GROMACS .gro file of C-alpha atoms in nm:
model
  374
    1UNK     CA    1   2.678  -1.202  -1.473
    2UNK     CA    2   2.782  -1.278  -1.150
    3UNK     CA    3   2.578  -1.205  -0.871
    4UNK     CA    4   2.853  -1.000  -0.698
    5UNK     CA    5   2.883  -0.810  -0.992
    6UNK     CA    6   2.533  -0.715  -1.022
    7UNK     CA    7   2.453  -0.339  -0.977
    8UNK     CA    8   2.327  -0.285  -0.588
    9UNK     CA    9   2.033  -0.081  -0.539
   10UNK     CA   10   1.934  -0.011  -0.190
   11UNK     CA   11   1.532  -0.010  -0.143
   12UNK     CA   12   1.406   0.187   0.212
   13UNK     CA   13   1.009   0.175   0.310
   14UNK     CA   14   0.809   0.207   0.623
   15UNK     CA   15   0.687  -0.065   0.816
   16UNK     CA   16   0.300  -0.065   0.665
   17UNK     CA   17   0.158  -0.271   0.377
   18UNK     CA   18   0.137   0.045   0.229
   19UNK     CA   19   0.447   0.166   0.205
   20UNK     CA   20   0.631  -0.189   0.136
   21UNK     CA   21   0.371  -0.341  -0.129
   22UNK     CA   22   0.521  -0.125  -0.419
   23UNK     CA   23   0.839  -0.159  -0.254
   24UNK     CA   24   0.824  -0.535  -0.302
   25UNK     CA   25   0.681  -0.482  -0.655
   26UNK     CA   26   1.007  -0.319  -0.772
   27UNK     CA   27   1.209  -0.547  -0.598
   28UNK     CA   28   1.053  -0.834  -0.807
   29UNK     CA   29   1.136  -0.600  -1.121
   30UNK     CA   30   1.452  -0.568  -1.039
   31UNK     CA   31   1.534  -0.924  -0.970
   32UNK     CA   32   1.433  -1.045  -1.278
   33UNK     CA   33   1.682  -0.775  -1.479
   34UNK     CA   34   1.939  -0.911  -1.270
   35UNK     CA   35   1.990  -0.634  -1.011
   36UNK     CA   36   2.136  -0.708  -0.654
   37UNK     CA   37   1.936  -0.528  -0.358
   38UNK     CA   38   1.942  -0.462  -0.006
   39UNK     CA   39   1.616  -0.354   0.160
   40UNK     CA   40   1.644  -0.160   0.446
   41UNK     CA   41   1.378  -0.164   0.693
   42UNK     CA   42   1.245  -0.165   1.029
   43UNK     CA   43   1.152  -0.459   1.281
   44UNK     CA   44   0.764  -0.469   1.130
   45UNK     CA   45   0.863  -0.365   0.778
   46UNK     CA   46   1.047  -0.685   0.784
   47UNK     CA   47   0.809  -0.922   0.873
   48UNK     CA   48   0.633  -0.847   0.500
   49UNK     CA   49   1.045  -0.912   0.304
   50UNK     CA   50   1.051  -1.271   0.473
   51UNK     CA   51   0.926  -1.405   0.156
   52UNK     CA   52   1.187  -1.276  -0.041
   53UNK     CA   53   1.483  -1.383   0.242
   54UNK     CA   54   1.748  -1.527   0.032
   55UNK     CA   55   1.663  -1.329  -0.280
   56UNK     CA   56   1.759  -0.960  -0.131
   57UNK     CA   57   1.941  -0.876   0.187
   58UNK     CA   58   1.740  -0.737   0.478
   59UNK     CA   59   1.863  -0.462   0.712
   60UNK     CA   60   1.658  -0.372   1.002
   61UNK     CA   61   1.762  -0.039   1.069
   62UNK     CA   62   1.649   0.144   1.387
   63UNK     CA   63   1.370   0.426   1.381
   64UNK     CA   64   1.071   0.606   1.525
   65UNK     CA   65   0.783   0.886   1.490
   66UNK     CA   66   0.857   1.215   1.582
   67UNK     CA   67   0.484   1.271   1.626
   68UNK     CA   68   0.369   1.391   1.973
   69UNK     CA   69   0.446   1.610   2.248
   70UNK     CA   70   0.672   1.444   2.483
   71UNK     CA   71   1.013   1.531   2.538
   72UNK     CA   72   1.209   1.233   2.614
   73UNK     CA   73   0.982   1.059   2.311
   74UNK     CA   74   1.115   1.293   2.088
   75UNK     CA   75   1.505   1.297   2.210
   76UNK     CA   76   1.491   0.919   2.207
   77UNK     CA   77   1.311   0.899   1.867
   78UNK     CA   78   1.581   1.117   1.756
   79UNK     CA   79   1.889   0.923   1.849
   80UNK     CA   80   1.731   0.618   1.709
   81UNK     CA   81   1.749   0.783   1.376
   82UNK     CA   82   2.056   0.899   1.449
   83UNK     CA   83   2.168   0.576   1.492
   84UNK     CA   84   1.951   0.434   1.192
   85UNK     CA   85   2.183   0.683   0.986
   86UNK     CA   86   2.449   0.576   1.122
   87UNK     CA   87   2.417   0.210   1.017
   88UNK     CA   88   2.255   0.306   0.679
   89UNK     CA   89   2.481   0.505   0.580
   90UNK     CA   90   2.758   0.232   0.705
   91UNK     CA   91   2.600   0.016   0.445
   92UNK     CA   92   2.617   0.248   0.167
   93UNK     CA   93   3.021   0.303   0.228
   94UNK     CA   94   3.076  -0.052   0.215
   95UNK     CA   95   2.825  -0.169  -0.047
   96UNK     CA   96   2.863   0.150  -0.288
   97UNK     CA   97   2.477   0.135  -0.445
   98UNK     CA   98   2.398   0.280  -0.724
   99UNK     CA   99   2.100   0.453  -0.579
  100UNK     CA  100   1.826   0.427  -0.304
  101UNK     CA  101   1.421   0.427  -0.383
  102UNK     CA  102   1.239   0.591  -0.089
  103UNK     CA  103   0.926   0.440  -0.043
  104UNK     CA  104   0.787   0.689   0.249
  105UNK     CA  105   0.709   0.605   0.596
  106UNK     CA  106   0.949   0.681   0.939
  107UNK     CA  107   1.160   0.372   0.884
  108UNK     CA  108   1.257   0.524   0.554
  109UNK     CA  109   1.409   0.864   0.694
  110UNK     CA  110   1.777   0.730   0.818
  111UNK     CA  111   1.862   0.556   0.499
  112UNK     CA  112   1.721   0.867   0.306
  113UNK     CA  113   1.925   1.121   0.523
  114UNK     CA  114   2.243   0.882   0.470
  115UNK     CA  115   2.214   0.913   0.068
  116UNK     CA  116   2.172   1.280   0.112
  117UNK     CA  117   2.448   1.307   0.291
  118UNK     CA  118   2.681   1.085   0.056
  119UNK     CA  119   2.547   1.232  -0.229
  120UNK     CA  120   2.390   0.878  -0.383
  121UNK     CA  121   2.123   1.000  -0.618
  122UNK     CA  122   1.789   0.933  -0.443
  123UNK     CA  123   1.434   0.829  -0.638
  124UNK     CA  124   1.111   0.909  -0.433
  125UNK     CA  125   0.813   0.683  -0.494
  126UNK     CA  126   0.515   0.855  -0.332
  127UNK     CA  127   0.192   0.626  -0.312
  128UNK     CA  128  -0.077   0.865  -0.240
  129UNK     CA  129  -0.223   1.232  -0.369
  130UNK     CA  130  -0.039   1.412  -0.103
  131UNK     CA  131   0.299   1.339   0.021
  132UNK     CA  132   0.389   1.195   0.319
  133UNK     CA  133   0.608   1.354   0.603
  134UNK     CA  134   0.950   1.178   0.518
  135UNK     CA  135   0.898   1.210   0.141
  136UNK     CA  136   0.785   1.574   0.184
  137UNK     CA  137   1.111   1.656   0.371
  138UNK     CA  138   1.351   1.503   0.092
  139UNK     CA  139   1.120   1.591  -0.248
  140UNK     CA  140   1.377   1.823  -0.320
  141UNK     CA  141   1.678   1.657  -0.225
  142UNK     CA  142   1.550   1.371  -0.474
  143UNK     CA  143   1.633   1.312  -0.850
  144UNK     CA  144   1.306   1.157  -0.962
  145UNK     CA  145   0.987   1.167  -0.768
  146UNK     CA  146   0.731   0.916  -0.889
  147UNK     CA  147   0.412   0.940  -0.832
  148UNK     CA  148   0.163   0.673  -0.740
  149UNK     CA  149  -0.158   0.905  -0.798
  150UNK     CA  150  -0.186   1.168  -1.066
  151UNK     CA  151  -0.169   1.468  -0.983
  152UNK     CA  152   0.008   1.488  -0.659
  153UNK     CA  153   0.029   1.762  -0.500
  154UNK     CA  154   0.397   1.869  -0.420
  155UNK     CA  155   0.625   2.127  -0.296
  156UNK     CA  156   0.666   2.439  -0.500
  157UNK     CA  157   0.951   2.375  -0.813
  158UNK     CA  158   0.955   2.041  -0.731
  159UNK     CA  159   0.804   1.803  -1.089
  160UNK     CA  160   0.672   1.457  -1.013
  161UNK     CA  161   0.657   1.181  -1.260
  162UNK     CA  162   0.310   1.000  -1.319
  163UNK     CA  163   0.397   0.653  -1.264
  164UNK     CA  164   0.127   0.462  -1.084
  165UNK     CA  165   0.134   0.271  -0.776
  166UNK     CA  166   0.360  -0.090  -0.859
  167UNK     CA  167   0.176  -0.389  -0.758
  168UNK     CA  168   0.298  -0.749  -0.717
  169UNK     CA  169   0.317  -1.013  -0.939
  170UNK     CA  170   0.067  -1.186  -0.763
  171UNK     CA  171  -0.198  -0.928  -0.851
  172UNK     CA  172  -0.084  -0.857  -1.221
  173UNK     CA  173  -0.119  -1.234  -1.307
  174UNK     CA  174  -0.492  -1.209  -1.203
  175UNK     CA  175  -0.547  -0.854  -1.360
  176UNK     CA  176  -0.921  -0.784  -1.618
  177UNK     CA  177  -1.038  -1.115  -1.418
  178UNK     CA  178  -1.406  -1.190  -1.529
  179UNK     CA  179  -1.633  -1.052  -1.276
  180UNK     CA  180  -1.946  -1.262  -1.106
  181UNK     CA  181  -2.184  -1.041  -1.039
  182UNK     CA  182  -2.444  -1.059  -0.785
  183UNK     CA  183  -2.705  -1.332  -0.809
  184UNK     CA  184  -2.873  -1.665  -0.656
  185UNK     CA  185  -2.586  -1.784  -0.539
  186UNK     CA  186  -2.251  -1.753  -0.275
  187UNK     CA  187  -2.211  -1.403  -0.262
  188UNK     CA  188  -1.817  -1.278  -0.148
  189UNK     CA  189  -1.781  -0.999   0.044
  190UNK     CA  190  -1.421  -0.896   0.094
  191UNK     CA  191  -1.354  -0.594   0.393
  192UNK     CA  192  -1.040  -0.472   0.416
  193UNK     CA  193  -0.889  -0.228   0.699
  194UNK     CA  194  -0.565  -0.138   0.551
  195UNK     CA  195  -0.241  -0.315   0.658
  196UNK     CA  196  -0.339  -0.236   1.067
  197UNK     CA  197  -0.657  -0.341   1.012
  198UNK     CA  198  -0.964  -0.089   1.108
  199UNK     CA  199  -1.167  -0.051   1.424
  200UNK     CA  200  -1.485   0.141   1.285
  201UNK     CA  201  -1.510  -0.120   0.991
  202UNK     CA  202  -1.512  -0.392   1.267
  203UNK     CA  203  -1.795  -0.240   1.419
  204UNK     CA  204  -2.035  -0.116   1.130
  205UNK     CA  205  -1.955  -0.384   0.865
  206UNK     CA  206  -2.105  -0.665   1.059
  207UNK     CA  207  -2.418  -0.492   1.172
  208UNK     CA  208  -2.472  -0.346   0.874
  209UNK     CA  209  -2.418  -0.717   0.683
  210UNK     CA  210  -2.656  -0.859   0.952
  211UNK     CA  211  -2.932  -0.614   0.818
  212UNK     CA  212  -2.988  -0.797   0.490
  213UNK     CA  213  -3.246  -0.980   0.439
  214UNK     CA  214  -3.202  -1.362   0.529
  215UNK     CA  215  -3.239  -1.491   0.155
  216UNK     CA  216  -2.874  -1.298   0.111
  217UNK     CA  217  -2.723  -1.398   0.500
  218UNK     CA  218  -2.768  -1.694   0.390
  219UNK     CA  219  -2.550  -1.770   0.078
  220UNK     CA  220  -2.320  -1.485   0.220
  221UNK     CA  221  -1.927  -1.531   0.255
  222UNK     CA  222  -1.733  -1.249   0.423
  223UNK     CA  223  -1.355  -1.265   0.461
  224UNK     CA  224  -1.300  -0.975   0.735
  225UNK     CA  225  -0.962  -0.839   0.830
  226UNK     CA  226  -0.945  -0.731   1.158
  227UNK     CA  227  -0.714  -0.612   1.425
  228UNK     CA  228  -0.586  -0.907   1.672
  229UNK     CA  229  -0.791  -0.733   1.942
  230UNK     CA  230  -1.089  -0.720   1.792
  231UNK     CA  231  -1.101  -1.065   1.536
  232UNK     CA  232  -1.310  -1.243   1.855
  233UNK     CA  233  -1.582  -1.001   1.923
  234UNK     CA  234  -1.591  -0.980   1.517
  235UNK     CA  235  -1.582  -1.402   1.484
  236UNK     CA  236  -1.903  -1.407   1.738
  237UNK     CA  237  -2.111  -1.165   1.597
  238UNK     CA  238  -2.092  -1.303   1.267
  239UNK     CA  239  -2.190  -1.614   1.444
  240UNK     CA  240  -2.444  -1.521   1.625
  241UNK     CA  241  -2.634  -1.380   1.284
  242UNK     CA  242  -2.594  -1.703   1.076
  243UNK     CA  243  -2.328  -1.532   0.865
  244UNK     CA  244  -2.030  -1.788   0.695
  245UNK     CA  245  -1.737  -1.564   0.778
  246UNK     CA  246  -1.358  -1.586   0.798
  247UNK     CA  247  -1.228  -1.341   1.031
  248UNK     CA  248  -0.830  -1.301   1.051
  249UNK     CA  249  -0.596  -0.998   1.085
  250UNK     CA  250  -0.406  -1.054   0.782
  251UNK     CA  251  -0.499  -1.251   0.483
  252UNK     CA  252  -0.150  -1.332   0.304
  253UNK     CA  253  -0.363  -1.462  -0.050
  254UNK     CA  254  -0.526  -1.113  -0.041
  255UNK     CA  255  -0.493  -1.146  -0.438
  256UNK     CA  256  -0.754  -1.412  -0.464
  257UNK     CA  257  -0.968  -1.275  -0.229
  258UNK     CA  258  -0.986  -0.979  -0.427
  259UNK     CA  259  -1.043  -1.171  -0.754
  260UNK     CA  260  -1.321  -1.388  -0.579
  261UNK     CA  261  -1.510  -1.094  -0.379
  262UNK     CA  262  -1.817  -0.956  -0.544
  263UNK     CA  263  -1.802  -0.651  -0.341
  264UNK     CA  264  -1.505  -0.490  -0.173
  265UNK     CA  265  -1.526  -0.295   0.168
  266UNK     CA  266  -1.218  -0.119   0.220
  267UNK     CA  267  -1.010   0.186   0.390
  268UNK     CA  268  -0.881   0.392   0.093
  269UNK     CA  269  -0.525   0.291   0.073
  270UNK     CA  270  -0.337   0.387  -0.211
  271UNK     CA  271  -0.204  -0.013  -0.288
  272UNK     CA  272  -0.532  -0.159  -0.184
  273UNK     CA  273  -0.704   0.067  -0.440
  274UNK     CA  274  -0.445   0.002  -0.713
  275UNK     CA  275  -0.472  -0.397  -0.639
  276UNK     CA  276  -0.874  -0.335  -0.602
  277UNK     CA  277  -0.850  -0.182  -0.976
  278UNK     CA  278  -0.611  -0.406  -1.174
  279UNK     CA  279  -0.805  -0.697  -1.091
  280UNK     CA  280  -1.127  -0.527  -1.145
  281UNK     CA  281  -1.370  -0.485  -0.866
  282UNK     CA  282  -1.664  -0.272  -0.736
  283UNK     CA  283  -1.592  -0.130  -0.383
  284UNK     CA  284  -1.726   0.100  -0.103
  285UNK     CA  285  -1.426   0.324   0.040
  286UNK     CA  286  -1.436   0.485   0.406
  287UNK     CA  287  -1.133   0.670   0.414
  288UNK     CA  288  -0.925   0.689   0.735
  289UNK     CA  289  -1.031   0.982   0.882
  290UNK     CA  290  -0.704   1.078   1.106
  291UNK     CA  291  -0.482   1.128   0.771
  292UNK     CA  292  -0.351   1.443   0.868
  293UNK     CA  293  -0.315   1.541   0.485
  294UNK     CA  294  -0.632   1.351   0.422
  295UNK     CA  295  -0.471   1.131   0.156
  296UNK     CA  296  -0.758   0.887   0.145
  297UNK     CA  297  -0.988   1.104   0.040
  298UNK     CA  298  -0.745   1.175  -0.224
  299UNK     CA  299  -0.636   0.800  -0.369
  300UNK     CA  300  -1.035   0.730  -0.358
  301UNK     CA  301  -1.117   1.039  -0.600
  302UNK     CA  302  -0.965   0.864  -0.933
  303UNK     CA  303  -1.192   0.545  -0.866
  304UNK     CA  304  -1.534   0.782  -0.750
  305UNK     CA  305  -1.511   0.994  -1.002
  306UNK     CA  306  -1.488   0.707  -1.278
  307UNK     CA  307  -1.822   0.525  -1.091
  308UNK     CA  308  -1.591   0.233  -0.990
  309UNK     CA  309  -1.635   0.326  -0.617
  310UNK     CA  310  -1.849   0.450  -0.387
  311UNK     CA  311  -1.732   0.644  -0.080
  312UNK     CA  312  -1.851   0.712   0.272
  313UNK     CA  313  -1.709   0.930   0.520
  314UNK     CA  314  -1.607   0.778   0.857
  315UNK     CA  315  -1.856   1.055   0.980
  316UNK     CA  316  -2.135   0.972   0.760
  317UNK     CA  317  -2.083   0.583   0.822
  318UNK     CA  318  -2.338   0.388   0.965
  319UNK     CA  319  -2.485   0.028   0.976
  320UNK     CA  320  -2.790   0.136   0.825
  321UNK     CA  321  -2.637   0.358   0.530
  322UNK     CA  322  -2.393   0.119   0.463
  323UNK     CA  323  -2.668  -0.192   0.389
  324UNK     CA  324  -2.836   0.036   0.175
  325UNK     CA  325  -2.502   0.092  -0.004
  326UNK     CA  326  -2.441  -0.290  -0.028
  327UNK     CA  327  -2.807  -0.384  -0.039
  328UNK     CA  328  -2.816  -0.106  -0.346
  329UNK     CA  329  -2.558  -0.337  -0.596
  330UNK     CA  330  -2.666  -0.672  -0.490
  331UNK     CA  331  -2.987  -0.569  -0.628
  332UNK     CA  332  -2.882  -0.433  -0.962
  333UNK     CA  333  -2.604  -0.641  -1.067
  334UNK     CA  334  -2.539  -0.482  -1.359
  335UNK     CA  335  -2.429  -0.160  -1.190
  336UNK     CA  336  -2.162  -0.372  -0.968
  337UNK     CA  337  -2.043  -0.497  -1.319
  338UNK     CA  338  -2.020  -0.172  -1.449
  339UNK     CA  339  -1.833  -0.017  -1.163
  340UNK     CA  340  -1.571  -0.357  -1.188
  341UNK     CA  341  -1.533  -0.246  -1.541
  342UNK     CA  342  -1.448   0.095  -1.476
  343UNK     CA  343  -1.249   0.037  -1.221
  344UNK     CA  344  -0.983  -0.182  -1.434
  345UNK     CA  345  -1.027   0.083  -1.681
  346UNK     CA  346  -0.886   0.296  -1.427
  347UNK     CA  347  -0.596   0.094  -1.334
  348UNK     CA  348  -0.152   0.098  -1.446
  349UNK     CA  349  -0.046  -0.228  -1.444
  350UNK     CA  350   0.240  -0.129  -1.653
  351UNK     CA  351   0.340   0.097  -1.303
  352UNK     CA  352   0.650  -0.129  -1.193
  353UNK     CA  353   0.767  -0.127  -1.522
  354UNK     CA  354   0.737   0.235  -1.518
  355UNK     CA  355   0.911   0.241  -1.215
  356UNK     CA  356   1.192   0.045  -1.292
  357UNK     CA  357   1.256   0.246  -1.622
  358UNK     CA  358   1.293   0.557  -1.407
  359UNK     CA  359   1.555   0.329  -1.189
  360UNK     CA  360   1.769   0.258  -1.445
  361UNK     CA  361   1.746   0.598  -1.633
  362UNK     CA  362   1.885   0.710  -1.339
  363UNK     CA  363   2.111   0.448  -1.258
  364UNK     CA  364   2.306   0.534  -1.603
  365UNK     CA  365   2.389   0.892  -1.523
  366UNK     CA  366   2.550   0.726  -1.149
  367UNK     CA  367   2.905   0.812  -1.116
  368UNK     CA  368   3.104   0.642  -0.813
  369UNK     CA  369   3.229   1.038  -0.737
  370UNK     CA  370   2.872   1.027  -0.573
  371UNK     CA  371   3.028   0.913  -0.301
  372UNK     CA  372   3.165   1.249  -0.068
  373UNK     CA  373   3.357   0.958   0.192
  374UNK     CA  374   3.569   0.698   0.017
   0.00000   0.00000   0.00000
C-alpha cells in the first residue's frame, strides 16, 4: 500500500508527558499496521513528537487555559482556540481522516471542537480515574471513550471502555524485568516529578535521603528529576551529603531508569504509574495535591490497594516520614520484592493493542458523509 493511500487518523493531546505518552504509544501501533497520521499539537506538546518527525506529520495548533479570573486572559485564550479550530478543522477538510483520538489536555480542545463540528467520529482516551476538563466537555459528543483506569468515573449515560493506559515500546520491551532487591551493594533510587517536574519532591527527597545512615549514602545512586529552576540547589545538596546523584529535568531513557531503580519516588501520574507497573517496581506516590478532581489520588489507588505502592499525602510529607518509608524496604527486601511483583501483576501491557482495536472498530463503521462541508 502506498503511503498516500494509507487511512489518515488525526491524533490531538496536550502538551504534558502525560497526556502525549499514550498518545505516542498508539501512534507506534498504528504505524506498524500501516496507518498514516497527523498529530496535532501545541508548541510544548511538540517538543516530545520530534522523535517521530518524518514518521507522522506535526501540526502545532494554537491554544490556551481558560483557567483564571482575568478578562483579557480569557478573551485572548478564547480566540486562540478559535483560531486553533480554525486551522484544525482546515486540516480535516483537506486531509479527510478517518477519525481523531483525543488524548485530553487544552491543546486538544480545537481539534476536538473541529471533529464535532464536521461530524468525524471522535475516540476519547482518558488517562486517569476522573476525567479531565476537555475530555469531560466532549464525553458525550465521543463514540468510544477509553479508559486508562478502571472504573472512571464519568458523566451520567455516558459508558467507558476499560482499556488501560498505552505505553511505549520502549517500556513494553523491558516489561516482568527481574527485580534487585535491596542489599550490600549500589542501591538506585529513581524520583520522578511528573513531566514538569515537582517542587515539594525537590525539597523533601534529598533531606529525607540524607537521613540514612552512612553505610546506605554511601553505595546510594539517585537519578532526580527536577524543574530547571531548582536542578542547582538540588545538584549541591546532594553534594554536600556525599550522595552519587544525577540531577536533570528530564531524563529521555526514563525506561531504564525505571528498570534499574530499586525504589521509585514519584508524583502519581497516570503513565508514570502504568510504566512504574509493567516493568515491575516498588514505589512511594505523593500525589499532586492541586488536582482539582484529585486524580492522583485516584491512578495511585489500583497500585495501594494491591501493596505495590505506598502513598503519602503532600500534607503528610515530610523528610523524616519519608526515610522511614524508604529506610522501611531497604531493610526488608523481601517486602520491596513483593510490592515489584504485585505491581506487574497489576499492570495492561496489552493496553495499546486494546486501543488500537477500538480505532479500527471504529474506523470500519467511517463513512466519508461524516463530513457536513465538502
Amino acid at each position: 500500500m502506498k503511503k498516500s493511500d494509507a487511512p489518515l487518523l488525526m491524533i490531538t493531546a496536550g502538551g504534558t508527558g502525560g497526556h502525549i505518552y499514550p498518545a505516542q504509544a498508539l501512534i507506534e501501533e498504528l504505524l506498524n499496521r500501516n496507518w498514516r497520521v497527523r498529530v496535532l499539537t501545541d508548541v510544548r506538546g511538540v517538543e516530545y513528537f520530534r522523535q517521530l518527525e518524518g514518521q507522522v506529520e506535526l501540526s502545532i495548533i494554537s491554544s490556551a487555559s481558560l483557567n483564571g479570573s482575568n478578562i483579557i486572559k480569557k478573551i485572548t485564550a478564547l480566540l486562540k482556540l478559535l483560531v486553533g479550530t480554525c486551522v484544525s478543522g482546515f486540516f480535516m477538510l483537506k486531509e479527510r481522516p478517518k477519525m481523531i483520538v483525543g488524548f485530553g489536555g487544552y491543546p486538544a480542545f480545537p481539534g476536538m471542537l473541529a471533529a464535532t463540528l464536521l461530524k468525524i467520529p471522535i475516540l476519547i482516551h482518558e488517562q486517569n480515574g476522573v476525567l479531565g476538563k476537555v475530555n469531560q466537555f466532549f464525553a458525550r459528543r465521543a463514540s468510544v471513550l477509553a479508559c486508562g483506569v478502571w472504573p472512571t468515573k464519568l458523566p451520567n449515560n455516558v459508558n467507558g471502555v476499560d482499556c488501560g493506559i498505552p505505553v511505549r515500546e520502549d517500556v513494553l520491551a523491558l516489561r516482568n524485568s527481574p527485580y534487585i532487591p535491596p542489599g550490600d551493594y549500589p542501591l538506585s533510587i529513581l524520583v520522578l516529578g511528573g513531566s514538569q517536574a515537582s517542587k515539594i519532591l525537590s525539597e523533601v527527597v534529598p533531606s529525607a535521603l540524607a537521613l540514612l545512615p552512612v553505610r546506605i549514602l554511601k553505595h546510594l545512586r539517585v537519578a532526580h528529576q527536577a524543574r530547571d529552576e531548582d536542578q542547582k540547589t538540588v545538584e549541591e545538596f546532594y553534594q554536600k551529603s556525599g550522595i552519587n546523584a544525577d540531577v536533570k529535568p528530564f531524563f529521555i531513557d526514563i525506561s531504564r531508569r525505571i528498570n534499574e531503580a530499586q525504589l521509585i519516588i514519584s508524583r502519581a501520574g497516570a503513565s508514570t504509574i502504568a510504566e512504574i507497573s509493567i516493568i515491575g517496581r516498588p514505589s512511594i506516590l505523593v500525589p499532586l495535591k492541586v488536582a482539582v478532581r484529585d486524580e492522583q489520588t485516584k491512578n495511585a489507588s489500583s497500585l495501594v490497594q494491591a501493596k505495590a505502592a505506598i502513598i503519602i499525602s503532600e500534607d503528610e510529607l515530610t523528610s523524616l516520614k519519608l526515610k522511614e518509608r524508604i529506610y522501611e524496604l531497604i531493610r526488608k527486601p523481601t517486602k520491596a520484592s513483593k510490592m515489584a511483583q504485585a505491581a506487574y501483576a497489576n499492570s495492561k501491557p496489552d493496553a495499546s493493542k486494546k486501543l488500537l482495536e477500538l480505532v479500527e472498530s471504529l474506523s470500519t463503521n467511517t463513512k466519508e458523509e461524516s463530513f457536513s462541508a465538502k
